[in-house]
Short mmCIF file of C-alpha atoms in Angstrom, two decimals:
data_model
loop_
_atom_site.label_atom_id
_atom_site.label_comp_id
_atom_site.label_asym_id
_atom_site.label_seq_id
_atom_site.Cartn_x
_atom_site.Cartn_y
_atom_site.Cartn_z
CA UNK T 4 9.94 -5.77 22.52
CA UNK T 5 6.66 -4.57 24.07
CA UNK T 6 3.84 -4.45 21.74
CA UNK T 7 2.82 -1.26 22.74
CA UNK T 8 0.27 -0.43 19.91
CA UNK T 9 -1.45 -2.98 18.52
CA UNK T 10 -4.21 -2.88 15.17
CA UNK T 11 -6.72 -5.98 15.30
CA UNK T 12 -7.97 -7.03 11.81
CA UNK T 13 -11.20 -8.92 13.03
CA UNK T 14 -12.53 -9.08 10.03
CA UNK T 15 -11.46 -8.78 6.24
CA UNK T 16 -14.90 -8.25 5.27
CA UNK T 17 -16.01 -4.76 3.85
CA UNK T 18 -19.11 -3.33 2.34
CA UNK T 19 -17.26 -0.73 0.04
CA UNK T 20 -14.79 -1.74 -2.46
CA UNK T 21 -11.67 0.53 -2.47
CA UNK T 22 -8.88 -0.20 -5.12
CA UNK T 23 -5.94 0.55 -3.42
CA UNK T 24 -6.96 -1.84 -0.35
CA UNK T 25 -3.74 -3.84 0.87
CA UNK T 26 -5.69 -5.64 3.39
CA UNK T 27 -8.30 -7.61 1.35
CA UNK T 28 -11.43 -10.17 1.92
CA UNK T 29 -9.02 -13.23 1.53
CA UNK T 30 -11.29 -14.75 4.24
CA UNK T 31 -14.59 -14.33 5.94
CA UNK T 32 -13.35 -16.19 9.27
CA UNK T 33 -13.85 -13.63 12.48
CA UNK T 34 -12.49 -15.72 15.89
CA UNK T 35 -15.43 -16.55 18.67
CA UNK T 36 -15.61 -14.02 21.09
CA UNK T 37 -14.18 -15.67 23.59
CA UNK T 38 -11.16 -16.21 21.54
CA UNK T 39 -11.05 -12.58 20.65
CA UNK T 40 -11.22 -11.97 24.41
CA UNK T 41 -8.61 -14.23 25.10
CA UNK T 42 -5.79 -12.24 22.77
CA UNK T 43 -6.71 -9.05 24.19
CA UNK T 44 -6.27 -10.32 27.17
CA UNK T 45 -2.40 -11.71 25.79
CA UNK T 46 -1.76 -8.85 24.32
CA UNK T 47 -2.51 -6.58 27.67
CA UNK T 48 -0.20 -8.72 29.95
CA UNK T 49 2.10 -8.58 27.16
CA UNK T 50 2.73 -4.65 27.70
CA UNK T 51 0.41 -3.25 25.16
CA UNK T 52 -1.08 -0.01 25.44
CA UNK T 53 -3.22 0.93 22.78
CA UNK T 54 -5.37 -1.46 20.69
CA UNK T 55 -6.81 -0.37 17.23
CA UNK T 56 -10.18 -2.27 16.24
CA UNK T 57 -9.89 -2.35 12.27
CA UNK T 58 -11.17 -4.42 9.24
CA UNK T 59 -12.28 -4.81 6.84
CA UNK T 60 -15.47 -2.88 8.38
CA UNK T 61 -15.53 -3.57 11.60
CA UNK T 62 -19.15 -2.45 11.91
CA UNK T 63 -20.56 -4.88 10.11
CA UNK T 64 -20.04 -6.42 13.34
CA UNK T 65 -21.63 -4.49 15.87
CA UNK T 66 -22.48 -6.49 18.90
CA UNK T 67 -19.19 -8.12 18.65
CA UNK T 68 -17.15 -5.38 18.33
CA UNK T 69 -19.60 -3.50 21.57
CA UNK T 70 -18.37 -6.41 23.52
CA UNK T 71 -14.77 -6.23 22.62
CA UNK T 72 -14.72 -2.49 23.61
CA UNK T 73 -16.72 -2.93 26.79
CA UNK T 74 -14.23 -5.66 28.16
CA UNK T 75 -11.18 -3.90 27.08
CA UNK T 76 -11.82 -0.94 29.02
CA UNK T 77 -14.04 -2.27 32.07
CA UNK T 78 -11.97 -5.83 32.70
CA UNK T 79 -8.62 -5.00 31.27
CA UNK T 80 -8.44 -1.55 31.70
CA UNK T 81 -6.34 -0.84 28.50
CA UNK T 82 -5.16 2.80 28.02
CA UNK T 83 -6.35 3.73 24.49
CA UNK T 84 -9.00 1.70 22.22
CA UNK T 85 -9.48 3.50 19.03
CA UNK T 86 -11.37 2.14 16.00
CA UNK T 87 -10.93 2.57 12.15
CA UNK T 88 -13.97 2.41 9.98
CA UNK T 89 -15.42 3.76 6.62
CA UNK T 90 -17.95 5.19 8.24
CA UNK T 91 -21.04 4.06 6.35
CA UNK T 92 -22.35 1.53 8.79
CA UNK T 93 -22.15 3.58 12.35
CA UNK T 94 -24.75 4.87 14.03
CA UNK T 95 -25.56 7.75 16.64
CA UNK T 96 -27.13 4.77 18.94
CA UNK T 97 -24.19 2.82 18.82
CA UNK T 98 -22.29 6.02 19.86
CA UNK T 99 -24.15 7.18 22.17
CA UNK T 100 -23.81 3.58 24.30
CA UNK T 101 -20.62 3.07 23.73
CA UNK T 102 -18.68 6.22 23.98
CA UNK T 103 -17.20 5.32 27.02
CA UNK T 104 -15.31 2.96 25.93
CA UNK T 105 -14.03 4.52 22.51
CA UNK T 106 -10.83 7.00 22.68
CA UNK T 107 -10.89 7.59 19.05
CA UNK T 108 -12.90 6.87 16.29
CA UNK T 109 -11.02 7.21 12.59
CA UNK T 110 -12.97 7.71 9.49
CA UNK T 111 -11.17 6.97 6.23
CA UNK T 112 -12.15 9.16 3.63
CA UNK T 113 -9.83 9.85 0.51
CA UNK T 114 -11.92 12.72 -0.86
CA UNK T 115 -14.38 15.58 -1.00
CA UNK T 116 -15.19 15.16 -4.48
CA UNK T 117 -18.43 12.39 -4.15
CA UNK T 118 -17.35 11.45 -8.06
CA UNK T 119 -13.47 10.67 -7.08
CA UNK T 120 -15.03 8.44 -4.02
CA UNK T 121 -17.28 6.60 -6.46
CA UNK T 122 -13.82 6.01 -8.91
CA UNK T 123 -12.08 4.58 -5.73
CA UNK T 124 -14.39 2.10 -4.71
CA UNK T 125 -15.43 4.16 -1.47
CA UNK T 126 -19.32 4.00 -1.82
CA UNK T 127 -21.59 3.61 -4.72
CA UNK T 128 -23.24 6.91 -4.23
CA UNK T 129 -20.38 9.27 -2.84
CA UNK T 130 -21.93 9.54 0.19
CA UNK T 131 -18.94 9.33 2.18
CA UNK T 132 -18.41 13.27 2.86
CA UNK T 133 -22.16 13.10 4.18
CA UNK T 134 -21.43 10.37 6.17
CA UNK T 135 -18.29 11.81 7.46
CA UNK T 136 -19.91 14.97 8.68
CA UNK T 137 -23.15 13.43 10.90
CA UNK T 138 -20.07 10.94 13.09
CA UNK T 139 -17.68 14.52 13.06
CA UNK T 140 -20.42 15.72 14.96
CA UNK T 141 -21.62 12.99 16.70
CA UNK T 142 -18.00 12.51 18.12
CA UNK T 143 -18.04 16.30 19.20
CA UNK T 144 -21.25 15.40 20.71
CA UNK T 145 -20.22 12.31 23.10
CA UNK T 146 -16.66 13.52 24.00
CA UNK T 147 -15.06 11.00 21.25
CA UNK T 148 -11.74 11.84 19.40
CA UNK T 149 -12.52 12.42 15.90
CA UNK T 150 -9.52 11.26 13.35
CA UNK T 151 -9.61 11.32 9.47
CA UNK T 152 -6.96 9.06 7.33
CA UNK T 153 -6.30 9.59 3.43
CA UNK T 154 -5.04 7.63 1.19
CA UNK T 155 -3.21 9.39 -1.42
CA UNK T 156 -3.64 7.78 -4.75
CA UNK T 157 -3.56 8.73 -8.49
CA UNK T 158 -7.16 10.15 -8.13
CA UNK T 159 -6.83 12.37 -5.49
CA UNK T 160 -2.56 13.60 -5.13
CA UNK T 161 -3.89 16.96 -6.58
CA UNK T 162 -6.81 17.69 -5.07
CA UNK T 163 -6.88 20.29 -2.19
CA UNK T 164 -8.47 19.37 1.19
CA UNK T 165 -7.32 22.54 3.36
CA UNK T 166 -10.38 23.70 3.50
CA UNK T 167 -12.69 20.65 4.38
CA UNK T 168 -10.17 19.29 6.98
CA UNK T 169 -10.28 22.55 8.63
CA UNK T 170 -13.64 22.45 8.84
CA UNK T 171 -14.14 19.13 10.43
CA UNK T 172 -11.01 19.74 12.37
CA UNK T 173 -10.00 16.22 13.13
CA UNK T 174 -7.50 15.77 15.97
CA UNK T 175 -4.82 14.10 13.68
CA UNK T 176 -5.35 13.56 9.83
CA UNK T 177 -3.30 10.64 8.30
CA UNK T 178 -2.24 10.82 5.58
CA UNK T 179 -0.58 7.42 3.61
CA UNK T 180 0.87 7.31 0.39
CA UNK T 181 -0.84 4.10 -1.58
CA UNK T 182 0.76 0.96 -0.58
CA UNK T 183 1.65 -2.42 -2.97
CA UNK T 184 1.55 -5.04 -0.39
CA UNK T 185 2.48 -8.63 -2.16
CA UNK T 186 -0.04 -11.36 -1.83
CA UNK T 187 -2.86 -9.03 -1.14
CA UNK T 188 -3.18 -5.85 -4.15
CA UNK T 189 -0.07 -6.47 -6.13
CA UNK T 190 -1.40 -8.00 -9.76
CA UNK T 191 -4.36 -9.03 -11.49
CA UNK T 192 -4.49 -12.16 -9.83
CA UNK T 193 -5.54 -10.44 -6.28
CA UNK T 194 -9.03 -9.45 -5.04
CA UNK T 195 -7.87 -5.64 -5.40
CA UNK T 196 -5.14 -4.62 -8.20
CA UNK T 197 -3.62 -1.40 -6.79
CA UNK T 198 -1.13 -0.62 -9.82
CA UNK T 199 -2.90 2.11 -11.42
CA UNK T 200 -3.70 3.54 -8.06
CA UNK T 201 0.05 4.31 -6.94
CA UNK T 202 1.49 7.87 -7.07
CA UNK T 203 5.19 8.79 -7.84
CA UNK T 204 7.29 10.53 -5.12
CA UNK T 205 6.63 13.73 -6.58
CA UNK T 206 3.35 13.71 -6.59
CA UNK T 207 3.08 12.47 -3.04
CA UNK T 208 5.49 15.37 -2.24
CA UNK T 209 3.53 18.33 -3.66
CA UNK T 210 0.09 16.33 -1.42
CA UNK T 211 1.98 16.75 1.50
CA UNK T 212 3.54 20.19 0.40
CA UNK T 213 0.04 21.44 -0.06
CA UNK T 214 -1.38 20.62 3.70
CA UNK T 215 1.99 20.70 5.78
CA UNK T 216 0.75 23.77 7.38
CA UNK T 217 -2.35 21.96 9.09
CA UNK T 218 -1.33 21.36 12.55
CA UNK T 219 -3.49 17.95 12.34
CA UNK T 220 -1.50 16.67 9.61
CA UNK T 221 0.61 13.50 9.80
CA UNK T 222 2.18 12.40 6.69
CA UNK T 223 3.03 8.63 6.08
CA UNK T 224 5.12 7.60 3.09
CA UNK T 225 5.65 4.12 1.89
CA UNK T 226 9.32 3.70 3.65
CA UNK T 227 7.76 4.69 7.13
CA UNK T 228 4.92 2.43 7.10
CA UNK T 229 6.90 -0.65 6.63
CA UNK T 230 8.07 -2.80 9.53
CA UNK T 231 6.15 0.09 11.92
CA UNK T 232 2.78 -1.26 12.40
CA UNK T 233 1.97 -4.15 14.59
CA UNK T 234 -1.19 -5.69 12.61
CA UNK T 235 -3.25 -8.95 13.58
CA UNK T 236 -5.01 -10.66 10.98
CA UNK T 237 -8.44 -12.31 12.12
CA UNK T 238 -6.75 -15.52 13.63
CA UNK T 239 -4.22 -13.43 15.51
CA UNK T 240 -1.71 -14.00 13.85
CA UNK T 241 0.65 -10.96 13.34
CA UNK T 242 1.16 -10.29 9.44
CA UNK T 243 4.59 -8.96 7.84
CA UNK T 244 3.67 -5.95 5.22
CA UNK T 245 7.02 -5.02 4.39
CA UNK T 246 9.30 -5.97 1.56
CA UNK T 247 8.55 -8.92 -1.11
CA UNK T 248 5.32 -11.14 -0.10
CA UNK T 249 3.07 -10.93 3.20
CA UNK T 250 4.52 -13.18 5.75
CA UNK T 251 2.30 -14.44 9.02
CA UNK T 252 3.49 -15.51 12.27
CA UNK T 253 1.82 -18.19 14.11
CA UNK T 254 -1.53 -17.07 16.02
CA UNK T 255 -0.85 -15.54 19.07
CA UNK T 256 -3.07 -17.64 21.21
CA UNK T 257 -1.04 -20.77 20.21
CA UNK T 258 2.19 -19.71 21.18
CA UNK T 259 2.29 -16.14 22.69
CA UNK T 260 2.95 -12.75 22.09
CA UNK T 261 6.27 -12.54 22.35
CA UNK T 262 7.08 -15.78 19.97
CA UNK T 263 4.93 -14.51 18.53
CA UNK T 264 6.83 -10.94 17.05
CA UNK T 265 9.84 -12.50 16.59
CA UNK T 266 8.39 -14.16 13.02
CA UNK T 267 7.58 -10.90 11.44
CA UNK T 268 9.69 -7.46 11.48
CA UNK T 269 8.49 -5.02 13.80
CA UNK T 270 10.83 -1.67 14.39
CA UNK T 271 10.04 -0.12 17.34
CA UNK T 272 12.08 3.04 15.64
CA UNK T 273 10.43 2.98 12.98
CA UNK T 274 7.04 3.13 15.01
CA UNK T 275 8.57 5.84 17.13
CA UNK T 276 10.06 8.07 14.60
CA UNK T 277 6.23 8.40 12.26
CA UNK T 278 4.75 9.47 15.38
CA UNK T 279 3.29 5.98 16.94
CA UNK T 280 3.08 7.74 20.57
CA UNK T 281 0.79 10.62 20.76
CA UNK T 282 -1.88 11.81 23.26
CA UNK T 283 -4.34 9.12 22.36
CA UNK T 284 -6.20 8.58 25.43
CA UNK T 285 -9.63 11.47 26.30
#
């Protein structure tokens, strides 16, 4: 199969500590750039597409994650680089010099209540919404596609975010329903203990009831995320999230790509049927 979408973890690290997280600070280890380079470079000649630059906060890391961008789009010339951050730590500067290089920038935010964000673990001050509202506009502002994902949790299945989401008008809104992911937020034991954050299948339902109408909204439940997401984990090594504990497959710059998938599940179907192609270039 062609990894046609990839998400690179660089970095566990993260500056805001969010309950529900199912990728955790296990490590602080972030590969030299050259290394980094040399995986992208795998992954291009592999067949992929579309790389996602995630964390952790992968702006705790700005000069490294500037020259990751600039090489993927100047010497490899990959279609769609799109990054995932909190938010907290970007800046209209970085923006502004890098825009060319950025197809989509996602901000995770889980609510417009500042007090709910503060419960989570997203921010000590609930300045997220603020935050969220300067890089809407800054996106607007340097041709950038602006996304918004939500994690739907026990805090925040009954709140309604018509109204804000319309006004930032992202051009896709995911939406996941909290995820137990063994070895990283499943018990006491773990750096995050997601338990109390989960939310039954009815009260996911009535979320997703309550903002179907939004053109921008794209639902993910627990059974679709499984086995559809191609993730590498900051040796490049692609990680397993599905059923029973997190398995990893040996780093890709060892022994390839393509050896590479075949140690973890990846459906292809799966990817396709929640919507993994979309118009995701500018």
């Amino acid at each position: 199969e062609t990894p046609v979408s990839v998400n690179y973890h660089f970095s566990r690290k993260c500056n805001y500590e969010c309950g529900f997280c199912f990728h955790t600070e296990k490590t602080s280890s972030i590969l030299p750039l050259d290394k980094a380079k040399c995986g992208m470079k795998l992954l291009k000649e592999a067949g992929m597409k579309k790389l996602n630059f995630a964390g952790g906060e992968p702006f705790l890391y700005p000069m490294f994650m500037r020259e990751l961008l600039r090489y993927g789009k100047e010497e490899l010339g990959i279609e769609s680089i799109s990054i995932v951050s909190n938010g907290s730590k970007i800046t209209k500067k970085f923006l502004r010099e890098n825009a060319a290089f950025i197809d989509i920038l996602a901000i995770s935010c889980d609510s417009f209540d500042p007090e709910t964000n503060i419960k989570i673990g997203r921010g000590r001050s609930g300045e997220n919404v603020e935050q969220l509202t300067k890089v809407a506009s800054w996106c607007r502002h340097f041709g950038i596609k602006f996304k918004v994902n939500t994690v739907v949790c026990s805090l925040n299945w009954d709140e309604d975010m018509t109204c804000p989401i319309a006004r930032f008008q992202p051009f896709r809104w995911k939406v996941f329903q909290c995820l137990i992911v063994a070895g990283e937020n499943d018990n006491e034991q773990r750096k995050r203990d997601a338990r109390s954050f989960l939310v039954s299948n009815e009260q996911w339902k009535a979320f997703c009831d309550r903002h179907k109408h939004l053109k921008c909204f794209v639902p993910e439940s627990n059974e679709i995320m499984r086995g559809s997401y191609l993730i590498l984990d900051e040796y490049m090594r692609f990680l397993d999230k599905g059923d029973g504990e997190e398995k990893a497959s040996e780093s890709i710059l060892d022994v390839g790509v393509r050896k590479a998938m075949t140690q973890v599940r990846w459906e292809r179907t799966a990817f396709v049927e929640r919507g993994g192609f979309y118009d995701w270039t500018k």
